[in-house]
Amino acid sequence: MPEMLEVEIYRRAAATKLGRRIVGIDAPDAWYLKGGIDAGSVITVLVGETVIDDRRRGKLLLLDTTGPTIGLRFGMTGVLDVDGADAIDALEYASHRRDPAWERFVLHFEDGGALRMRDPRRLGGVELNPDEQRLGPDAAEVTLRQLTALLADSNAPLKARLMDQARLAGLGNLLTDETLWRAGFDPARAAGSLSHDEVVTLRRVMRHTLRVLGARGGSHLGDLQDSRSRQGNCPADGSPLLRRTIGGRTTYSCPLHQR
DNA sequence: CCGGATGTTCACCT
DNA sequence: GAGGTGAACATCCG
């Protein structure tokens, strides 16, 4: 998936199905159904139900129905197609080919429309009544108290903590690098080493980054993005960027101004 | 040909 | 217990 900004776009697109009744389901890929449920059961419990709310927590899209809640995870390459059109047409790493084999899950509605998940790499999945408690507070909503607590007393790299969805939901690799670059914090610093003032700064910059990139239209539209390459230089001060693996993900940061 | 890529989960290390 | 690593998923791109 996309990160939380893209899932938010998906949520708004899916909201057009509020009040619509589900009349059919295609679930051809058993592997895509998470939580130990099979296609037959999904059809049994969802057909005939009506979508009554759309929500998002981090990167998880939630569609409440008069029956179960449908949880959609997009992985890196999942695309939501609403009534035949991609909800996002500029998604990186998501091919625009439409191989029918990549259609992993479809909700058909009584108006003839459909919500389709297309996911070439099968990194996403569908779950009924997902355990939302396994996710931390959404990054756009996190309070200073919550952020302070989730960073405190940890020797894990700051970036790894911020990307830990159980502690803070929504930030992925690009948004985390962009936020830390803007805030001027070294992603490898121990999470627990931030002072109170630094946590305040981090929260402010994180929220600002989410607003700005959200308005631009995606997680890949940050100021750091074009420099995320082996020979990249810091857009702020021109220093050659560091390229490291932190939290299991390729990380770019500026050794001069991120401390 | 090879390495990585907006992600998550799991087994296996230290 | 805390973190880290590599594999798996399967396709595209440089």
XYZ file of C-alpha atoms (C1' of nucleotides) in Angstrom:
287
model
C 0.000 0.000 0.000
C 0.521 2.661 -0.257
C 0.956 4.498 2.967
C -1.798 6.193 4.923
C -2.207 9.082 2.465
C -3.017 6.716 -0.362
C -5.344 4.648 1.793
C -7.142 7.863 2.705
C -7.724 8.462 -1.002
C -9.043 4.911 -1.272
C -11.349 5.531 1.681
C -12.879 8.580 0.083
C -13.337 6.708 -3.184
C -14.963 3.772 -1.405
C -17.322 6.153 0.410
C -19.383 6.340 -2.759
C -20.631 2.871 -1.798
C -22.171 3.969 1.481
C -25.744 2.771 1.668
C -25.232 0.295 -1.172
C -26.105 -3.343 -0.764
C -23.581 -6.043 -1.631
C -25.079 -8.441 -4.152
C -22.059 -10.528 -5.036
C -18.461 -11.285 -4.203
C -15.516 -12.584 -6.163
C -12.827 -14.063 -3.927
C -10.813 -16.233 -6.302
C -7.630 -16.176 -4.248
C -7.873 -18.022 -0.935
C -4.435 -16.789 0.014
C -5.734 -13.231 -0.076
C -8.350 -13.944 2.591
C -6.770 -13.499 5.995
C -7.921 -14.661 9.386
C -8.676 -18.224 8.399
C -11.852 -17.590 6.453
C -12.740 -19.153 3.107
C -14.444 -17.666 0.088
C -17.700 -19.472 0.760
C -17.948 -18.033 4.238
C -17.164 -14.537 3.023
C -19.968 -14.760 0.500
C -22.353 -16.147 3.080
C -21.797 -13.400 5.617
C -21.459 -10.415 3.264
C -23.921 -10.855 0.411
C -27.099 -8.971 1.233
C -25.405 -6.636 3.695
C -25.147 -2.893 3.211
C -22.069 -0.689 3.606
C -22.815 1.773 6.394
C -19.495 3.450 7.152
C -15.996 3.943 5.802
C -13.039 4.344 8.125
C -9.263 4.232 8.041
C -6.762 3.406 10.726
C -3.201 3.777 9.544
C -2.930 1.803 6.315
C -6.007 -0.306 7.026
C -9.215 0.582 5.180
C -12.349 -0.419 7.059
C -15.790 -0.767 5.543
C -18.473 -1.325 8.141
C -21.525 -3.161 6.915
C -24.803 -4.212 8.464
C -22.926 -7.487 8.913
C -19.152 -7.801 9.464
C -16.570 -5.062 9.044
C -14.421 -5.534 5.953
C -10.721 -4.768 6.420
C -8.642 -4.096 3.309
C -4.837 -4.050 3.317
C -3.094 -3.021 0.121
C 0.500 -4.080 0.633
C 2.803 -2.159 -1.661
C 1.072 -2.895 -4.914
C -2.620 -3.087 -4.151
C -4.944 -0.807 -6.113
C -8.557 -0.016 -5.372
C -10.720 0.148 -8.446
C -14.110 1.803 -8.031
C -16.662 1.114 -10.750
C -13.951 0.370 -13.264
C -11.573 3.251 -12.559
C -8.472 3.253 -10.409
C -8.974 5.329 -7.289
C -5.396 6.531 -7.713
C -3.953 6.784 -11.149
C -0.439 7.853 -10.248
C 0.550 5.119 -7.865
C 4.157 4.088 -8.114
C 5.015 0.390 -8.232
C 1.424 -0.388 -9.090
C 1.277 -1.498 -12.659
C -1.604 -0.243 -14.719
C -1.852 -3.411 -16.659
C -5.060 -5.145 -15.874
C -4.229 -8.785 -15.875
C -7.447 -10.472 -14.737
C -5.341 -12.790 -12.593
C -4.413 -9.851 -10.378
C -7.975 -9.240 -9.313
C -7.926 -10.642 -5.791
C -11.224 -9.514 -4.288
C -14.366 -7.868 -5.661
C -17.496 -6.515 -4.002
C -20.432 -6.176 -6.422
C -23.185 -3.727 -5.534
C -26.818 -3.566 -6.427
C -26.296 -0.466 -8.558
C -24.097 -2.510 -10.875
C -20.896 -0.947 -9.568
C -18.042 -2.707 -7.827
C -15.061 -2.247 -5.547
C -12.130 -4.260 -6.864
C -8.772 -4.939 -5.286
C -6.104 -5.519 -7.885
C -2.748 -6.618 -6.476
C -0.078 -8.139 -8.729
C 2.235 -9.181 -5.925
C -0.440 -10.384 -3.496
C 1.097 -8.380 -0.664
C -2.238 -7.125 0.576
C -5.230 -8.987 1.889
C -8.824 -8.936 3.054
C -9.936 -9.691 6.578
C -13.323 -9.663 8.250
C -13.606 -7.917 11.599
C -9.862 -7.252 11.807
C -8.436 -6.621 15.242
C -8.081 -2.868 15.164
C -6.486 -2.909 18.598
C -3.348 -4.338 17.059
C -2.699 -0.963 15.479
C -1.391 2.054 17.313
C -3.019 5.464 17.041
C -3.193 6.938 13.554
C -0.198 9.137 12.763
C -2.452 12.059 11.851
C -4.272 11.838 15.180
C -1.547 10.852 17.638
C -1.422 12.992 20.754
C 1.786 14.357 22.216
C 1.283 12.092 25.200
C 0.899 9.037 22.993
C 3.906 9.896 20.848
C 6.032 10.520 23.902
C 5.028 7.171 25.383
C 5.662 5.147 22.243
C 9.172 6.547 21.859
C 10.164 6.448 25.517
C 12.625 3.936 26.926
C 13.448 2.391 23.577
C 16.850 1.749 22.093
C 15.285 0.920 18.747
C 16.106 3.340 15.941
C 13.690 6.251 15.821
C 12.624 5.305 12.311
C 11.892 1.706 13.279
C 9.614 2.861 16.092
C 7.731 5.296 13.890
C 7.115 2.565 11.320
C 5.985 0.000 13.904
C 2.299 -0.174 13.050
C 1.431 -1.655 16.426
C 2.697 1.536 18.037
C 1.917 4.188 15.439
C -0.272 3.409 12.452
C 0.125 4.880 9.013
C 3.713 5.862 8.342
C 5.615 3.821 5.775
C 9.110 4.078 4.408
C 8.703 7.221 2.349
C 6.655 9.252 4.815
C 9.018 8.368 7.648
C 12.129 9.395 5.730
C 10.453 12.613 4.593
C 9.281 13.467 8.103
C 12.662 12.851 9.727
C 14.439 14.752 6.981
C 12.125 17.733 7.489
C 12.381 17.519 11.273
C 16.170 17.208 11.192
C 16.397 13.973 13.191
C 18.750 11.102 12.464
C 16.589 8.038 11.741
C 19.153 5.839 13.512
C 18.969 7.703 16.801
C 17.588 5.732 19.705
C 13.871 6.495 19.917
C 14.157 7.070 23.639
C 16.871 9.687 23.247
C 14.575 12.453 22.084
C 14.004 15.294 24.508
C 10.534 16.589 25.269
C 11.062 19.520 22.918
C 12.269 17.204 20.179
C 9.154 15.044 20.489
C 7.045 18.182 20.227
C 8.930 19.123 17.061
C 8.623 15.633 15.636
C 4.865 15.587 16.122
C 4.408 19.032 14.584
C 6.562 18.205 11.562
C 4.930 14.811 11.117
C 1.446 16.332 11.021
C 2.590 19.110 8.718
C 4.252 16.606 6.382
C 1.064 14.555 6.235
C -0.982 17.643 5.394
C 1.411 18.911 2.723
C 1.966 15.573 1.006
C -1.713 14.767 1.331
C -2.532 17.995 -0.488
C 0.057 17.192 -3.147
C -1.551 13.836 -3.634
C 0.710 11.134 -2.251
C 3.526 9.803 -0.104
C 5.902 9.838 -3.056
C 5.571 13.614 -3.532
C 7.903 14.689 -0.738
C 10.775 17.122 -1.152
C 13.251 14.332 -0.432
C 11.770 11.918 -2.934
C 13.725 12.895 -6.036
C 16.978 12.532 -4.082
C 16.245 8.988 -2.926
C 18.944 7.436 -5.065
C 22.486 6.291 -4.533
C 23.993 9.548 -5.714
C 21.362 11.760 -4.114
C 22.200 15.000 -2.348
C 20.245 16.712 0.398
C 17.782 19.170 -1.176
C 18.256 21.449 1.819
C 22.024 21.731 2.066
C 23.506 19.719 -0.775
C 25.286 17.119 1.351
C 25.562 13.625 -0.129
C 22.778 11.597 1.452
C 23.471 8.562 3.607
C 21.939 5.343 2.361
C 21.437 2.737 5.073
C 19.090 -0.037 6.087
C 17.142 0.928 9.185
C 14.135 -0.938 10.457
C 14.646 -3.336 7.576
C 14.047 -0.654 4.956
C 16.311 1.379 2.711
C 16.751 4.716 4.423
C 18.027 8.008 3.067
C 19.078 10.793 5.413
C 21.285 13.855 5.501
C 24.355 13.428 7.719
C 24.729 17.201 8.008
C 21.377 18.435 9.238
C 19.714 15.271 10.614
C 21.125 14.730 14.090
C 21.238 -11.073 -14.791
C 20.652 -8.765 -10.387
C 18.977 -5.824 -6.902
C 15.229 -3.210 -5.066
C 10.745 -1.319 -4.692
C 4.758 3.122 -0.556
C 4.308 -3.833 3.324
C 3.484 -7.548 6.667
C 4.388 -11.819 8.926
C 7.129 -15.417 10.501
C 11.087 -18.248 11.768
C 15.473 -17.861 13.457
C 19.523 -15.239 15.320
C 22.275 -12.391 18.753
C 12.472 -9.545 26.139
C 14.339 -6.559 22.563
C 15.965 -5.985 17.961
C 17.770 -7.502 13.679
C 17.847 -10.409 9.436
C 16.143 -13.037 5.703
C 12.414 -15.349 3.412
C 8.001 -15.319 1.339
C 4.487 -13.116 -1.728
C 5.294 -11.847 -7.629
C 6.053 -8.050 -10.863
C 8.359 -4.158 -12.775
C 12.267 -1.226 -13.597
C 16.982 0.360 -14.157
